[in-house]
Short mmCIF file of C-alpha atoms and ligand atoms in Angstrom, two decimals:
data_model
loop_
_atom_site.label_atom_id
_atom_site.label_comp_id
_atom_site.label_asym_id
_atom_site.label_seq_id
_atom_site.Cartn_x
_atom_site.Cartn_y
_atom_site.Cartn_z
CA MET Q 65 -56.44 -20.04 -54.18
CA LYS Q 66 -53.24 -19.24 -55.99
CA THR Q 67 -51.50 -16.06 -54.61
CA SER Q 68 -51.86 -14.24 -57.92
CA GLU Q 69 -55.79 -15.12 -57.86
CA TRP Q 70 -55.73 -13.80 -54.05
CA VAL Q 71 -54.08 -10.59 -55.02
CA LYS Q 72 -56.51 -9.86 -57.87
CA SER Q 73 -59.37 -10.57 -55.33
CA ILE Q 74 -58.56 -7.87 -52.71
CA VAL Q 75 -59.39 -4.54 -53.97
CA LYS Q 76 -63.22 -3.52 -54.24
CA GLN Q 77 -63.54 -0.68 -56.39
CA ASP Q 78 -66.96 0.29 -54.94
CA GLN Q 79 -65.29 0.55 -51.41
CA ILE Q 80 -63.00 3.38 -52.74
CA ASP Q 81 -65.60 5.14 -54.97
CA LYS Q 82 -68.27 5.43 -52.40
CA PHE Q 83 -66.12 7.83 -50.52
CA LEU Q 84 -65.40 10.17 -53.23
CA VAL Q 85 -66.71 13.56 -53.63
CA ASN Q 86 -68.00 14.09 -57.30
CA GLY Q 87 -65.27 11.44 -58.18
CA LYS Q 88 -62.44 13.45 -56.32
CA THR Q 89 -60.38 12.33 -53.50
CA PHE Q 90 -59.50 14.71 -50.57
CA ILE Q 91 -56.05 14.97 -51.63
CA ASP Q 92 -55.73 17.72 -54.19
CA ASP Q 93 -52.25 18.00 -55.40
CA GLU Q 94 -52.68 21.61 -56.82
CA LYS Q 95 -54.51 22.81 -53.60
CA ILE Q 96 -51.71 21.31 -51.50
CA ASN Q 97 -49.11 23.17 -53.60
CA ASN Q 98 -51.00 26.34 -53.55
CA ASN Q 99 -51.31 26.17 -49.68
CA LEU Q 100 -47.56 25.68 -49.32
CA GLN Q 101 -46.91 28.37 -51.89
CA ASN Q 102 -49.20 30.89 -50.63
CA ASN Q 103 -47.87 30.88 -47.17
CA ILE Q 104 -44.32 31.24 -47.73
CA ASN Q 105 -43.87 34.43 -45.92
CA PRO Q 106 -46.05 34.64 -42.86
CA ASP Q 107 -45.75 37.46 -40.65
CA LYS Q 108 -44.84 37.19 -36.92
CA GLN Q 109 -48.33 38.25 -35.93
CA GLN Q 110 -50.06 35.86 -38.06
CA ILE Q 111 -48.04 33.10 -36.52
CA ARG Q 112 -48.70 34.20 -32.92
CA ASP Q 113 -52.56 34.27 -33.79
CA ILE Q 114 -52.19 30.74 -35.20
CA ILE Q 115 -50.28 29.51 -32.02
CA GLN Q 116 -53.13 31.09 -29.98
CA LYS Q 117 -55.79 29.23 -31.93
CA SER Q 118 -54.01 25.95 -31.20
CA LEU Q 119 -53.60 26.44 -27.74
CA GLU Q 120 -57.42 26.98 -27.67
CA ILE Q 121 -57.34 23.44 -28.81
CA LYS Q 122 -58.76 24.10 -32.12
CA SER Q 123 -57.54 22.31 -35.18
CA LEU Q 124 -55.64 24.46 -37.93
CA THR Q 125 -56.71 24.89 -41.54
CA PRO Q 126 -54.27 23.81 -44.09
CA ASP Q 127 -53.10 27.40 -44.81
CA GLU Q 128 -52.38 27.81 -41.17
CA THR Q 129 -50.52 24.57 -41.13
CA ALA Q 130 -48.45 25.64 -44.16
CA ALA Q 131 -47.87 29.03 -42.61
CA LEU Q 132 -46.26 27.41 -39.49
CA MET Q 133 -43.94 25.15 -41.54
CA HIS Q 134 -42.54 28.25 -43.34
CA VAL Q 135 -41.40 29.96 -40.09
CA LYS Q 136 -37.90 31.27 -40.36
CA ASP Q 137 -37.61 33.03 -37.14
CA GLU Q 138 -35.70 30.97 -34.39
CA ASP Q 139 -37.59 32.71 -31.72
CA LEU Q 140 -40.88 32.11 -33.20
CA TRP Q 141 -39.79 28.35 -33.62
CA GLN Q 142 -39.06 28.43 -29.88
CA GLU Q 143 -42.75 29.69 -29.14
CA ILE Q 144 -44.17 27.03 -31.66
CA ASN Q 145 -42.19 24.33 -29.50
CA GLU Q 146 -43.38 25.64 -26.37
CA ALA Q 147 -47.00 25.75 -27.46
CA ALA Q 148 -46.65 22.25 -28.62
CA LEU Q 149 -45.84 21.02 -25.20
CA ALA Q 150 -48.58 23.11 -23.68
CA ILE Q 151 -51.23 21.77 -26.01
CA LYS Q 152 -50.00 18.13 -25.09
CA GLN Q 153 -50.25 18.94 -21.37
CA LYS Q 154 -53.71 20.42 -21.85
CA VAL Q 155 -55.19 17.57 -23.68
CA TYR Q 156 -53.28 14.46 -22.42
CA ASP Q 157 -51.43 15.92 -19.37
CA ASN Q 158 -48.10 14.70 -18.70
CA ARG Q 159 -48.21 11.03 -19.24
CA ILE Q 160 -46.55 8.79 -22.03
CA VAL Q 161 -48.36 5.68 -22.98
CA PHE Q 162 -46.33 2.67 -23.87
CA PHE Q 163 -46.54 -0.33 -26.22
CA ALA Q 164 -44.68 -3.16 -27.85
CA PRO Q 165 -44.87 -4.10 -31.74
CA LEU Q 166 -45.40 -7.79 -32.14
CA TYR Q 167 -44.21 -8.75 -35.93
CA CYS Q 168 -46.22 -11.94 -36.85
CA SER Q 169 -45.01 -12.37 -40.58
CA ASN Q 170 -42.62 -11.07 -43.12
CA LEU Q 171 -44.25 -12.96 -46.08
CA CYS Q 172 -45.38 -10.10 -48.47
CA VAL Q 173 -46.63 -9.93 -52.00
CA ASN Q 174 -45.62 -6.29 -52.39
CA ASN Q 175 -42.35 -4.62 -53.40
CA CYS Q 176 -42.30 -1.37 -51.55
CA LEU Q 177 -38.80 -0.07 -52.38
CA TYR Q 178 -37.73 0.91 -49.09
CA CYS Q 179 -38.92 -2.07 -46.88
CA GLY Q 180 -36.89 -5.23 -45.90
CA PHE Q 181 -39.96 -7.58 -46.29
CA ARG Q 182 -40.62 -6.57 -49.91
CA ASN Q 183 -41.11 -9.85 -51.88
CA GLU Q 184 -37.94 -9.31 -54.46
CA ASN Q 185 -35.71 -9.25 -51.44
CA SER Q 186 -34.37 -12.66 -51.61
CA LYS Q 187 -32.04 -12.12 -48.71
CA GLU Q 188 -34.80 -11.86 -46.19
CA VAL Q 189 -35.37 -15.13 -44.13
CA ARG Q 190 -39.22 -15.48 -44.47
CA ARG Q 191 -41.35 -16.82 -41.50
CA ILE Q 192 -44.84 -16.65 -40.16
CA LEU Q 193 -45.42 -17.22 -36.62
CA THR Q 194 -47.38 -20.32 -35.31
CA MET Q 195 -50.09 -19.47 -32.71
CA ASP Q 196 -47.79 -21.27 -30.15
CA GLU Q 197 -45.06 -19.00 -31.36
CA ILE Q 198 -47.25 -15.98 -30.99
CA ARG Q 199 -48.29 -17.04 -27.50
CA LYS Q 200 -44.58 -17.28 -26.80
CA GLU Q 201 -43.89 -13.66 -28.07
CA THR Q 202 -46.69 -12.51 -25.96
CA GLU Q 203 -45.32 -13.88 -22.93
CA VAL Q 204 -41.92 -12.22 -23.28
CA VAL Q 205 -43.60 -8.99 -23.85
CA LEU Q 206 -45.83 -9.34 -20.90
CA ASP Q 207 -42.91 -10.26 -18.67
CA GLN Q 208 -41.45 -7.07 -19.69
CA GLY Q 209 -44.48 -5.13 -18.05
CA HIS Q 210 -46.33 -4.23 -21.29
CA LYS Q 211 -50.23 -4.23 -21.60
CA ARG Q 212 -50.57 -2.87 -25.17
CA LEU Q 213 -49.43 -4.58 -28.24
CA ILE Q 214 -49.57 -3.48 -32.00
CA MET Q 215 -49.49 -6.64 -34.21
CA VAL Q 216 -47.78 -6.21 -37.50
CA TYR Q 217 -48.04 -8.26 -40.72
CA GLY Q 218 -46.95 -8.25 -44.19
CA GLU Q 219 -49.57 -8.46 -47.02
CA HIS Q 220 -49.83 -12.19 -48.09
CA PRO Q 221 -52.70 -14.79 -48.47
CA LYS Q 222 -51.21 -16.79 -45.47
CA SER Q 223 -51.60 -13.65 -43.12
CA ASP Q 224 -54.91 -12.84 -44.38
CA VAL Q 225 -57.70 -11.81 -42.02
CA ASP Q 226 -58.44 -15.23 -40.55
CA TYR Q 227 -54.77 -15.56 -39.41
CA MET Q 228 -54.95 -12.19 -37.89
CA VAL Q 229 -58.10 -13.33 -35.96
CA ASP Q 230 -56.47 -16.32 -34.70
CA SER Q 231 -53.28 -14.35 -33.79
CA ILE Q 232 -55.30 -11.60 -31.95
CA LYS Q 233 -57.08 -14.33 -29.88
CA SER Q 234 -53.97 -16.02 -29.22
CA VAL Q 235 -52.52 -12.86 -27.67
CA TYR Q 236 -55.56 -12.21 -25.58
CA ASP Q 237 -55.43 -15.96 -24.31
CA VAL Q 238 -52.05 -15.44 -22.94
CA GLN Q 239 -51.92 -15.06 -18.99
CA ARG Q 240 -48.65 -14.68 -16.97
CA LYS Q 241 -47.77 -14.25 -13.49
CA ALA Q 242 -45.76 -10.78 -12.77
CA PRO Q 243 -42.21 -11.45 -11.79
CA VAL Q 244 -42.29 -9.29 -8.56
CA THR Q 245 -45.60 -9.92 -7.13
CA GLY Q 246 -46.66 -13.07 -8.93
CA ARG Q 247 -50.25 -11.46 -9.81
CA THR Q 248 -51.62 -12.88 -13.01
CA VAL Q 249 -51.73 -10.47 -15.98
CA GLY Q 250 -52.49 -10.50 -19.85
CA ILE Q 251 -52.44 -8.04 -22.66
CA ARG Q 252 -55.14 -5.60 -22.40
CA ARG Q 253 -55.30 -3.83 -25.84
CA VAL Q 254 -54.38 -5.30 -29.38
CA ASN Q 255 -54.03 -2.77 -31.87
CA ILE Q 256 -53.18 -3.67 -35.68
CA ASN Q 257 -50.98 -2.48 -38.47
CA ALA Q 258 -51.92 -4.23 -41.42
CA ALA Q 259 -52.66 -3.56 -45.14
CA PRO Q 260 -55.83 -2.10 -46.37
CA MET Q 261 -58.94 -4.60 -46.35
CA GLU Q 262 -62.41 -4.59 -47.60
CA THR Q 263 -65.22 -3.62 -44.82
CA SER Q 264 -66.48 -7.40 -44.12
CA LYS Q 265 -62.72 -8.39 -43.18
CA LEU Q 266 -62.41 -5.17 -41.09
CA ALA Q 267 -65.57 -6.10 -39.26
CA LYS Q 268 -64.11 -9.59 -38.19
CA LEU Q 269 -61.16 -7.47 -36.81
CA LYS Q 270 -63.55 -5.53 -34.80
CA GLU Q 271 -65.24 -8.65 -33.63
CA ALA Q 272 -61.89 -10.14 -32.69
CA GLY Q 273 -61.52 -7.17 -30.06
CA ILE Q 274 -58.76 -4.90 -31.80
CA GLY Q 275 -58.50 -1.49 -30.52
CA THR Q 276 -56.88 0.57 -33.06
CA TYR Q 277 -56.54 -0.06 -36.84
CA GLN Q 278 -53.52 1.66 -38.32
CA VAL Q 279 -52.34 2.27 -41.85
CA PHE Q 280 -49.81 4.47 -42.98
CA GLN Q 281 -50.41 6.08 -46.27
CA GLU Q 282 -46.61 6.34 -46.75
CA THR Q 283 -46.79 9.41 -49.00
CA TYR Q 284 -49.78 11.24 -50.10
CA HIS Q 285 -47.86 12.54 -53.16
CA ARG Q 286 -49.64 10.27 -55.61
CA GLU Q 287 -46.50 10.36 -58.33
CA THR Q 288 -44.20 9.35 -55.56
CA TYR Q 289 -46.52 6.86 -54.34
CA GLU Q 290 -46.85 4.99 -57.41
CA LYS Q 291 -42.98 5.27 -58.06
CA VAL Q 292 -42.08 3.51 -54.81
CA HIS Q 293 -44.89 0.99 -54.64
CA PRO Q 294 -44.51 -0.56 -58.20
CA GLN Q 295 -47.66 -0.49 -60.05
CA HIS Q 296 -48.13 -4.19 -60.89
CA THR Q 297 -48.33 -4.81 -57.05
CA LEU Q 298 -51.33 -4.62 -54.81
CA LYS Q 299 -49.97 -1.82 -52.89
CA GLY Q 300 -49.49 0.26 -55.99
CA ASP Q 301 -53.31 0.98 -55.65
CA TYR Q 302 -53.09 4.66 -53.94
CA LEU Q 303 -56.71 5.01 -53.57
CA TRP Q 304 -57.42 1.59 -51.99
CA ARG Q 305 -54.95 2.65 -49.37
CA LEU Q 306 -56.05 6.36 -48.89
CA TYR Q 307 -59.62 5.05 -48.07
CA ALA Q 308 -58.53 2.13 -45.90
CA LEU Q 309 -59.66 3.95 -42.46
CA HIS Q 310 -62.81 5.28 -44.15
CA ARG Q 311 -63.67 1.41 -44.57
CA ALA Q 312 -62.58 0.80 -41.11
CA PHE Q 313 -65.14 3.37 -39.66
CA ASP Q 314 -67.59 1.71 -42.03
CA ALA Q 315 -66.94 -1.53 -40.45
CA GLY Q 316 -67.53 -0.23 -36.99
CA ILE Q 317 -63.88 0.14 -36.03
CA ASP Q 318 -64.00 3.26 -33.76
CA ASP Q 319 -60.28 3.99 -33.48
CA VAL Q 320 -58.14 4.54 -36.64
CA ALA Q 321 -54.59 5.68 -36.60
CA ILE Q 322 -53.13 7.63 -39.90
CA GLY Q 323 -49.32 7.92 -40.71
CA ALA Q 324 -46.94 9.13 -43.31
CA LEU Q 325 -43.31 7.55 -44.10
CA PHE Q 326 -41.15 10.62 -43.89
CA GLY Q 327 -38.27 10.61 -46.35
CA LEU Q 328 -40.39 9.41 -49.39
CA TYR Q 329 -41.38 12.83 -50.53
CA ASN Q 330 -41.14 16.50 -49.49
CA TRP Q 331 -41.97 16.71 -45.71
CA GLN Q 332 -44.03 19.65 -45.86
CA TYR Q 333 -46.35 18.13 -48.50
CA ASP Q 334 -46.85 14.85 -46.29
CA VAL Q 335 -47.70 17.10 -43.27
CA MET Q 336 -50.42 18.64 -45.35
CA GLY Q 337 -51.52 14.96 -46.52
CA LEU Q 338 -51.90 14.13 -42.89
CA VAL Q 339 -53.91 17.10 -41.95
CA TYR Q 340 -56.34 16.81 -45.24
CA HIS Q 341 -56.63 13.09 -44.32
CA ALA Q 342 -57.60 13.95 -40.58
CA MET Q 343 -60.14 16.72 -42.02
CA ASP Q 344 -61.62 14.16 -44.10
CA LEU Q 345 -62.30 11.49 -41.60
CA GLU Q 346 -63.72 14.29 -39.63
CA ARG Q 347 -65.98 15.50 -42.21
CA GLN Q 348 -67.28 11.99 -43.36
CA PHE Q 349 -67.56 10.40 -39.93
CA GLY Q 350 -67.64 13.13 -37.23
CA VAL Q 351 -64.42 11.90 -35.87
CA GLY Q 352 -60.80 12.18 -36.69
CA PRO Q 353 -57.79 9.77 -36.11
CA HIS Q 354 -57.14 8.38 -32.90
CA THR Q 355 -53.36 8.66 -33.44
CA VAL Q 356 -50.94 10.14 -36.14
CA SER Q 357 -47.53 8.57 -36.75
CA PHE Q 358 -44.64 10.07 -38.73
CA PRO Q 359 -41.94 7.37 -38.85
CA ARG Q 360 -38.75 8.24 -40.61
CA ILE Q 361 -37.17 5.87 -43.15
CA THR Q 362 -34.32 3.79 -41.81
CA PRO Q 363 -32.05 1.53 -43.60
CA ALA Q 364 -33.55 -1.86 -44.60
CA LEU Q 365 -31.91 -4.80 -46.23
CA GLU Q 366 -31.76 -4.52 -50.00
CA SER Q 367 -33.65 -1.05 -49.81
CA GLN Q 368 -33.72 0.46 -53.28
CA LEU Q 369 -34.76 3.88 -52.37
CA ASP Q 370 -33.00 7.09 -53.18
CA SER Q 371 -32.27 9.43 -50.16
CA SER Q 372 -33.16 12.89 -51.91
CA HIS Q 373 -36.14 13.45 -49.47
CA MET Q 374 -34.56 12.18 -46.15
CA VAL Q 375 -35.81 14.32 -43.31
CA SER Q 376 -33.14 16.01 -41.24
CA ASP Q 377 -33.27 16.02 -37.45
CA ASN Q 378 -34.20 19.67 -37.56
CA ASN Q 379 -36.93 19.33 -39.79
CA PHE Q 380 -38.25 16.34 -38.08
CA LYS Q 381 -38.51 18.12 -34.90
CA LYS Q 382 -40.32 21.06 -36.91
CA LEU Q 383 -42.88 18.66 -38.33
CA VAL Q 384 -43.69 17.08 -34.96
CA ALA Q 385 -44.44 20.57 -33.53
CA VAL Q 386 -46.35 21.53 -36.37
CA LEU Q 387 -48.40 18.36 -36.36
CA ARG Q 388 -49.01 18.95 -32.76
CA LEU Q 389 -50.40 22.46 -33.33
CA ALA Q 390 -52.48 21.53 -36.35
CA LEU Q 391 -53.94 18.44 -34.97
CA PRO Q 392 -54.23 19.02 -31.15
CA TYR Q 393 -56.40 15.84 -30.19
CA PRO Q 394 -55.02 12.86 -31.76
CA GLY Q 395 -52.29 10.90 -29.69
CA MET Q 396 -48.81 11.25 -31.47
CA ILE Q 397 -46.58 8.23 -31.67
CA VAL Q 398 -42.60 8.31 -31.90
CA THR Q 399 -41.29 4.89 -32.35
CA CYS Q 400 -37.96 3.26 -31.72
CA ARG Q 401 -36.90 3.89 -35.32
CA GLU Q 402 -35.55 7.19 -33.70
CA THR Q 403 -32.73 7.27 -31.46
CA PRO Q 404 -33.27 7.72 -27.57
CA GLU Q 405 -31.96 11.38 -27.96
CA MET Q 406 -34.57 12.41 -30.55
CA LYS Q 407 -37.28 10.45 -28.75
CA ARG Q 408 -36.59 12.68 -25.77
CA GLU Q 409 -36.66 15.82 -28.13
CA VAL Q 410 -40.04 15.05 -29.49
CA ILE Q 411 -41.75 13.89 -26.33
CA LYS Q 412 -41.07 17.52 -25.34
CA LEU Q 413 -42.87 18.50 -28.52
CA GLY Q 414 -46.20 16.90 -27.90
CA CYS Q 415 -45.78 13.20 -28.42
CA THR Q 416 -48.08 10.94 -26.40
CA GLN Q 417 -46.97 7.32 -27.16
CA THR Q 418 -43.92 5.35 -27.80
CA ASP Q 419 -42.53 1.66 -27.99
CA ALA Q 420 -39.96 0.15 -25.76
CA SER Q 421 -37.96 -3.03 -25.52
CA THR Q 422 -38.90 -3.45 -29.15
CA LYS Q 423 -38.00 -6.20 -31.52
CA ILE Q 424 -39.09 -6.09 -34.95
CA GLY Q 425 -37.61 -9.50 -36.09
CA ILE Q 426 -40.03 -12.30 -36.59
CA GLY Q 427 -39.91 -14.39 -33.52
CA ALA Q 428 -37.27 -12.12 -32.11
CA TYR Q 429 -38.60 -11.76 -28.58
CA GLN Q 430 -38.57 -15.51 -27.83
CA GLU Q 431 -35.20 -15.84 -29.40
CA HIS Q 432 -33.91 -13.05 -27.15
CA GLU Q 433 -32.11 -11.49 -30.07
CA THR Q 434 -29.78 -8.75 -28.94
CA ILE Q 435 -28.75 -7.34 -32.05
CA GLN Q 436 -31.31 -6.40 -34.57
CA ASP Q 437 -30.86 -8.96 -37.27
CA LEU Q 438 -31.74 -7.24 -40.68
CA GLU Q 439 -32.29 -10.51 -42.28
CA LYS Q 440 -35.41 -11.15 -40.21
CA ALA Q 441 -36.29 -7.54 -39.59
CA GLN Q 442 -38.20 -5.00 -41.68
CA PHE Q 443 -35.75 -2.05 -41.03
CA SER Q 444 -33.15 -1.01 -38.46
CA ILE Q 445 -34.21 0.57 -35.24
CA GLY Q 446 -32.38 3.48 -33.18
CA ASP Q 447 -33.64 2.72 -29.62
CA ASN Q 448 -32.76 -0.77 -28.17
CA ARG Q 449 -33.34 0.24 -24.63
CA SER Q 450 -35.56 -1.69 -22.12
CA LEU Q 451 -39.01 -0.66 -21.07
CA ASP Q 452 -37.57 -0.24 -17.59
CA GLU Q 453 -34.70 2.24 -18.93
CA ASN Q 454 -37.30 4.07 -20.78
CA ILE Q 455 -39.52 4.52 -17.79
CA LYS Q 456 -36.83 5.57 -15.64
CA GLU Q 457 -35.59 8.35 -17.89
CA LEU Q 458 -39.04 9.61 -18.50
CA ALA Q 459 -39.64 9.65 -14.61
CA GLN Q 460 -36.57 11.57 -14.32
CA MET Q 461 -38.09 14.10 -16.94
CA GLY Q 462 -41.11 14.38 -14.91
CA PHE Q 463 -43.40 12.25 -17.00
CA ILE Q 464 -45.73 9.42 -15.91
CA SER Q 465 -45.62 6.34 -17.97
CA SER Q 466 -49.11 4.85 -18.82
CA PHE Q 467 -50.36 1.51 -19.57
CA CYS Q 468 -54.05 2.55 -19.56
CA THR Q 469 -56.14 0.69 -21.70
CA ALA Q 470 -59.49 1.85 -20.03
CA GLY Q 471 -60.79 3.94 -23.02
CA TYR Q 472 -61.94 1.49 -25.48
CA ARG Q 473 -62.86 -1.07 -22.71
CA CYS Q 474 -65.44 1.40 -21.05
CA GLY Q 475 -66.64 2.89 -24.47
CA ARG Q 476 -64.45 5.96 -24.44
CA THR Q 477 -63.66 5.52 -28.18
CA GLY Q 478 -64.24 7.24 -31.53
CA ASP Q 479 -66.33 10.23 -31.11
CA THR Q 480 -66.95 9.88 -27.46
CA ILE Q 481 -63.21 10.06 -26.59
CA MET Q 482 -62.68 12.92 -29.26
CA GLY Q 483 -65.24 14.87 -27.40
CA MET Q 484 -63.68 14.27 -24.23
CA LEU Q 485 -60.21 15.32 -25.72
CA LYS Q 486 -61.70 18.46 -27.20
CA HIS Q 487 -63.08 19.55 -24.06
CA CYS Q 488 -59.69 18.52 -22.03
CA VAL Q 489 -61.65 16.07 -19.97
CA GLU Q 490 -60.21 12.69 -21.24
CA GLY Q 491 -56.71 13.72 -19.84
CA LYS Q 492 -58.15 13.97 -16.40
CA TYR Q 493 -59.78 10.23 -16.57
CA CYS Q 494 -56.44 9.15 -18.23
CA LYS Q 495 -54.24 10.83 -15.51
CA LEU Q 496 -56.12 8.68 -12.98
CA ASN Q 497 -55.75 5.53 -15.08
CA ALA Q 498 -52.31 6.49 -15.63
CA VAL Q 499 -51.55 6.43 -11.99
CA LEU Q 500 -53.16 3.25 -11.28
CA THR Q 501 -51.37 1.38 -14.13
CA PHE Q 502 -47.91 2.97 -13.45
CA ARG Q 503 -48.24 1.82 -9.82
CA GLU Q 504 -48.99 -1.72 -11.10
CA TYR Q 505 -45.88 -1.46 -13.15
CA LEU Q 506 -43.64 -0.28 -10.27
CA ASP Q 507 -44.96 -2.96 -8.11
CA ASP Q 508 -44.81 -5.90 -10.58
CA TYR Q 509 -41.73 -5.03 -12.78
CA ALA Q 510 -39.82 -2.28 -12.05
CA SER Q 511 -36.09 -2.34 -11.20
CA PRO Q 512 -35.48 -0.88 -7.66
CA GLU Q 513 -33.88 2.41 -8.93
CA THR Q 514 -36.76 2.92 -11.30
CA ARG Q 515 -39.38 2.08 -8.65
CA ALA Q 516 -37.75 4.62 -6.30
CA ILE Q 517 -37.91 7.37 -9.07
CA GLY Q 518 -41.15 6.38 -10.10
CA LEU Q 519 -42.75 6.49 -6.78
CA LYS Q 520 -41.68 10.03 -6.26
CA VAL Q 521 -43.21 10.86 -9.58
CA LEU Q 522 -46.46 9.17 -8.34
CA GLU Q 523 -46.44 11.19 -5.27
CA GLN Q 524 -46.45 14.48 -7.34
CA GLU Q 525 -49.02 13.35 -9.47
CA MET Q 526 -51.33 12.41 -6.59
CA ASN Q 527 -50.85 15.92 -4.96
CA ALA Q 528 -51.59 17.47 -8.50
CA ILE Q 529 -54.63 15.32 -8.74
CA GLU Q 530 -55.98 16.47 -5.25
CA GLY Q 531 -55.19 19.99 -6.17
CA THR Q 532 -57.19 19.90 -9.49
CA SER Q 533 -60.40 21.72 -9.49
CA PHE Q 534 -61.97 19.33 -11.79
CA PHE Q 535 -61.71 16.48 -9.20
CA GLN Q 536 -62.34 18.89 -6.16
CA LYS Q 537 -65.67 19.30 -7.79
CA ASN Q 538 -66.08 15.60 -8.79
CA ALA Q 539 -65.81 14.10 -5.27
CA LYS Q 540 -67.25 10.71 -6.38
CA ILE Q 541 -64.61 10.25 -9.02
CA MET Q 542 -62.07 11.13 -6.44
CA ASN Q 543 -63.07 8.77 -3.86
CA GLN Q 544 -63.50 6.14 -6.34
CA PHE Q 545 -59.93 6.74 -7.53
CA LYS Q 546 -58.54 6.71 -3.90
CA LEU Q 547 -60.10 3.50 -3.10
CA ASP Q 548 -58.99 1.83 -6.37
CA TYR Q 549 -55.50 3.08 -5.73
CA GLY Q 550 -55.54 1.49 -2.44
CA ARG Q 551 -56.70 -1.74 -3.82
CA ILE Q 552 -53.80 -1.73 -6.38
CA CYS Q 553 -51.19 -1.20 -3.74
CA ASN Q 554 -52.60 -4.17 -1.95
CA GLY Q 555 -52.19 -6.39 -5.02
CA ASP Q 556 -55.60 -6.07 -7.05
CA ARG Q 557 -55.01 -5.73 -10.65
CA ASP Q 558 -56.68 -4.35 -13.80
CA ILE Q 559 -58.69 -1.63 -12.13
CA TYR Q 560 -59.74 1.39 -14.07
CA ILE Q 561 -61.99 4.48 -14.10
N1 SAM S 240 -47.66 -4.57 -44.91
C1 SAM S 240 -48.43 -3.71 -44.05
C2 SAM S 240 -48.39 -2.32 -44.77
O1 SAM S 240 -47.65 -2.20 -45.58
O2 SAM S 240 -49.27 -1.59 -44.48
C3 SAM S 240 -48.04 -3.71 -42.78
C4 SAM S 240 -47.29 -2.65 -42.30
S1 SAM S 240 -45.55 -2.43 -42.40
C5 SAM S 240 -44.86 -4.05 -42.06
C6 SAM S 240 -45.32 -1.07 -41.36
C7 SAM S 240 -44.80 0.05 -41.58
O3 SAM S 240 -43.62 0.12 -41.66
C8 SAM S 240 -45.34 0.59 -43.22
O4 SAM S 240 -46.50 1.13 -43.38
C9 SAM S 240 -44.09 1.63 -43.37
O5 SAM S 240 -44.50 2.98 -43.11
C10 SAM S 240 -43.04 1.27 -42.30
N2 SAM S 240 -41.65 1.09 -42.95
C11 SAM S 240 -41.50 0.14 -44.01
N3 SAM S 240 -40.22 0.17 -44.28
C12 SAM S 240 -39.48 0.93 -43.49
C13 SAM S 240 -38.25 1.42 -43.19
N4 SAM S 240 -37.30 0.97 -44.02
N5 SAM S 240 -38.01 2.34 -42.38
C14 SAM S 240 -38.92 2.83 -41.65
N6 SAM S 240 -40.20 2.39 -41.57
C15 SAM S 240 -40.65 1.64 -42.53
FE1 SF4 S 241 -44.87 -5.41 -47.68
FE2 SF4 S 241 -45.71 -3.57 -45.85
FE3 SF4 S 241 -43.17 -4.06 -46.34
FE4 SF4 S 241 -44.63 -3.07 -48.38
S1 SF4 S 241 -44.19 -1.92 -46.26
S2 SF4 S 241 -43.17 -4.58 -48.34
S3 SF4 S 241 -46.78 -4.12 -48.00
S4 SF4 S 241 -44.47 -5.35 -45.29
#
């Protein structure tokens, strides 16, 4: 099939229309502007009531979210920031989950003005990885100690769903011996960041064993969306993208991930868009997003974007804290687009996941590129540190690094996991699995310095677990955990609760 015919075959209008309510979408521009306008001067007590509601792990309404974003008083921001961390601790405990991205192809039919992969960027060196190359990339990532990957693709007939399925299988096939102990390990969870698809293709991804399906709306502001995604391109169809994750639920994928690319339009508007998106998923499927992402635009080769909506560091921190309060359950992802300093800041505002030792060039892991080469990458990144350096720093801050992938492998996905998160139970299981997987990392991959600091954190964690009333009341889980921990220390691998 010619590329132009393939492009025409992608969008299925009936798979948009079925989710509309009276022909309308969940993004109502007038409503969002009213939410923002009507809450321009919130009073102190109102904000404290909103904070209290979040601390009870209840999602905020759009008006409440808008009110938080209009706080001017620095002391109140301090209270919001403290609440953001407290909510994260309550729902997710003090763990940070690590993953690595694997960029498979930079062939793309679209022309998003901000992206180095866009079709009209003739300076980009184009490449699509073979299955052999994907296995080699996976080996390098595994050797660093990762257990979770997010696979990323441009939108192109050569990287359509069958290529994705083959690439997922190739990743799951790879087994490596851990450098220190020689134990055999493989990638345990493959997530996907790929363009919107029809339901039958999404069902194939589910069948191939993906964990989360992630699509960023980029901006919820339709006029801006249509400006930065030229209308003659596939990605120009705003609604096809807006309902990508609704179709994923329809296809049986349990965990979906929303996101907005901050810097395209007013940041407050896009925070509202994320909140409305989460609300509509919850309304239509009874379960919200598994994670929320809030990447900020970074420089890309031949980017054609104007910088009028770039988000300052200060506003970025505000949007992260507000999202944490507005949506207390989803995981929140900060990526290596941000600098180490900024990552540190937003981890203290409730982020739960991050990437490390990241390379976003096609084939960049196996080629051991040290400098991010913009001609092969999608954009530039702000954090080039290794996984070991990240883990050491977090351990020094008192956080435990987790490689837990138990949730989706034992059915704690979709509404099951959301229910557990809402009752602050999931965090308890994850804490145990975080300890088990952190110990694996420390024994198999860590530098001596990181191992020493990490073992101290683990000791504190074990004491905290023993002192938790939840575990004191659930002796069976506790005994199982102690048994499993002993087995991990003796060299068994991939044990989870
Ligand atoms: N082609 C698919 C798509 O557009 O959905 C795959 C994902 S794209 C390779 C991954 C994400 O990177 C995009 O959704 C966008 O939000 C983000 N991105 C693109 N250009 C960027 C830039 N210059 N800075 C930061 N993030 C960028
Ligand atoms: Fe292609 Fe995605 Fe980049 Fe747009 S953001 S040009 S669709 S890879």
